Coordinates of C-alpha atoms in Angstrom, one line a residue:
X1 CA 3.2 -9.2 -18.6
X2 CA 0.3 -7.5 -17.9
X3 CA -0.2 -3.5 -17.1
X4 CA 0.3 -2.8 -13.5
X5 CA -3.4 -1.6 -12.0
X6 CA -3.5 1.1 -9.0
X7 CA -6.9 1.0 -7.1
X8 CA -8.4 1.7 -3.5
X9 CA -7.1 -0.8 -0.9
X10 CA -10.3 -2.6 0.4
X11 CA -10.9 -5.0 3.3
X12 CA -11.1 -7.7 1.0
X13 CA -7.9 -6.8 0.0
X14 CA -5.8 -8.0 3.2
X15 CA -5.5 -11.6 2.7
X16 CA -2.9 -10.7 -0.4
X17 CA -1.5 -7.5 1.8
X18 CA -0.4 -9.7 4.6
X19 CA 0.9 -12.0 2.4
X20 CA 3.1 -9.3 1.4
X21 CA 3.4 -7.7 4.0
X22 CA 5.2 -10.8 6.1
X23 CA 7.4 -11.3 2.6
X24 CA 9.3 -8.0 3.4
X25 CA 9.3 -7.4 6.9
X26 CA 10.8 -8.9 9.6
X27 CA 8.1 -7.3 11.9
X28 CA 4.9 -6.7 9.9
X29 CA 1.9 -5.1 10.5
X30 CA -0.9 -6.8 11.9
X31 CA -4.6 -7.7 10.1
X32 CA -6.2 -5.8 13.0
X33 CA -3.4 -3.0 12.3
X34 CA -4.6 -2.6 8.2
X35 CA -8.4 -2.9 9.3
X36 CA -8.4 -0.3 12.1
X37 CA -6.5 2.2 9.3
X38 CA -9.1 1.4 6.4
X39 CA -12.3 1.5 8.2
X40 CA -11.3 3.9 11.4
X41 CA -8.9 6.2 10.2
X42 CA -10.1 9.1 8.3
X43 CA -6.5 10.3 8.1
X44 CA -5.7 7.0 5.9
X45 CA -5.3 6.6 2.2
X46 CA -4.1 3.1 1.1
X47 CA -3.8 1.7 -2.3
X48 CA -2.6 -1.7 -4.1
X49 CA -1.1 -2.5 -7.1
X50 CA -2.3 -5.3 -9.0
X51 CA -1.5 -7.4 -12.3
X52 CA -4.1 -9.6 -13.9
X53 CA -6.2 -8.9 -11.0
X54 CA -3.6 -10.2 -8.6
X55 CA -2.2 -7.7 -5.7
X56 CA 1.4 -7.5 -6.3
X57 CA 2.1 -4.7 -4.1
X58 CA 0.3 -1.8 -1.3
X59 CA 1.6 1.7 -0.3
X60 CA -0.5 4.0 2.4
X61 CA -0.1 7.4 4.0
X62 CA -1.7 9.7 6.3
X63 CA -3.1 12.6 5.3
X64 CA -2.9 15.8 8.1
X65 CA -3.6 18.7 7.1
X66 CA -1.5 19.9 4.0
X67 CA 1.3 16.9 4.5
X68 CA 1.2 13.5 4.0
X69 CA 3.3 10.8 6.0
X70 CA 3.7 7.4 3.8
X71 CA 3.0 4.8 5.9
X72 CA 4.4 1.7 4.1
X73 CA 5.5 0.9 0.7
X74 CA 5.7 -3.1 -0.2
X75 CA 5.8 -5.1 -3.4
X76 CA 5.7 -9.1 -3.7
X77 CA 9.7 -10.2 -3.7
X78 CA 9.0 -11.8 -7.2
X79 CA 7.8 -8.6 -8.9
X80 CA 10.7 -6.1 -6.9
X81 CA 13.1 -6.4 -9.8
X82 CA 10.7 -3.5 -11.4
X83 CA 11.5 -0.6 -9.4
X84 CA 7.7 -0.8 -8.5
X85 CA 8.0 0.7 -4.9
X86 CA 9.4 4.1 -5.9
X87 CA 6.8 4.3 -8.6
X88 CA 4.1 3.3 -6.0
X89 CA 5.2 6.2 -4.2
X90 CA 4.9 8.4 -7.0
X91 CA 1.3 7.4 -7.8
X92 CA 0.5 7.5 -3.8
X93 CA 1.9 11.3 -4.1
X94 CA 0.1 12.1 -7.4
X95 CA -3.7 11.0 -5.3
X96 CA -2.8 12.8 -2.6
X97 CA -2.2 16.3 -4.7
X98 CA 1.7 16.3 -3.7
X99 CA 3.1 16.3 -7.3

């Protein structure tokens, strides 16, 4: 398998993120929800995880001040087994100074 990639969720990214996004929650975020917090909030930092170039899973948070509030953490069902959401969480901490 190839090495799980971390990089700047982008607008083009949502098709995949609501893919996932309605995989693990019974009532997921909107497209209009994941736009408006890339493009309007400046408080936003939002990232995806990819293998071979496909998005396998997303985490965000808000940054106020000197905290940060994770928004969501998600990975596709069929790549879950490896423990990527904690890590995700770790990397999202690491970019936003907190580790």
């Amino acid at each position: 398998m190839a090495a799980l990639t971390i990089e700047a969720m982008q607008v083009s990214d949502l098709d995949a993120v609501l893919a996932i996004e309605k995989l693990c929650f019974p009532m997921p975020w909107s497209r209009f929800a994941f736009q408006t917090e890339l493009t309007q909030n400046h408080y936003a930092l939002y990232i995806v995880g990819k293998i071979g170039g496909q998005i396998v899973a997303y985490a965000g948070a808000w940054i106020i001040l000197d905290e940060a509030h994770i928004t969501n953490v998600a990975v596709h069902p069929d790549f879950g087994r490896y423990c990527w959401p904690f890590w995700l969480e770790l990397k999202l901490e690491g970019l936003l100074g907190l580790h």
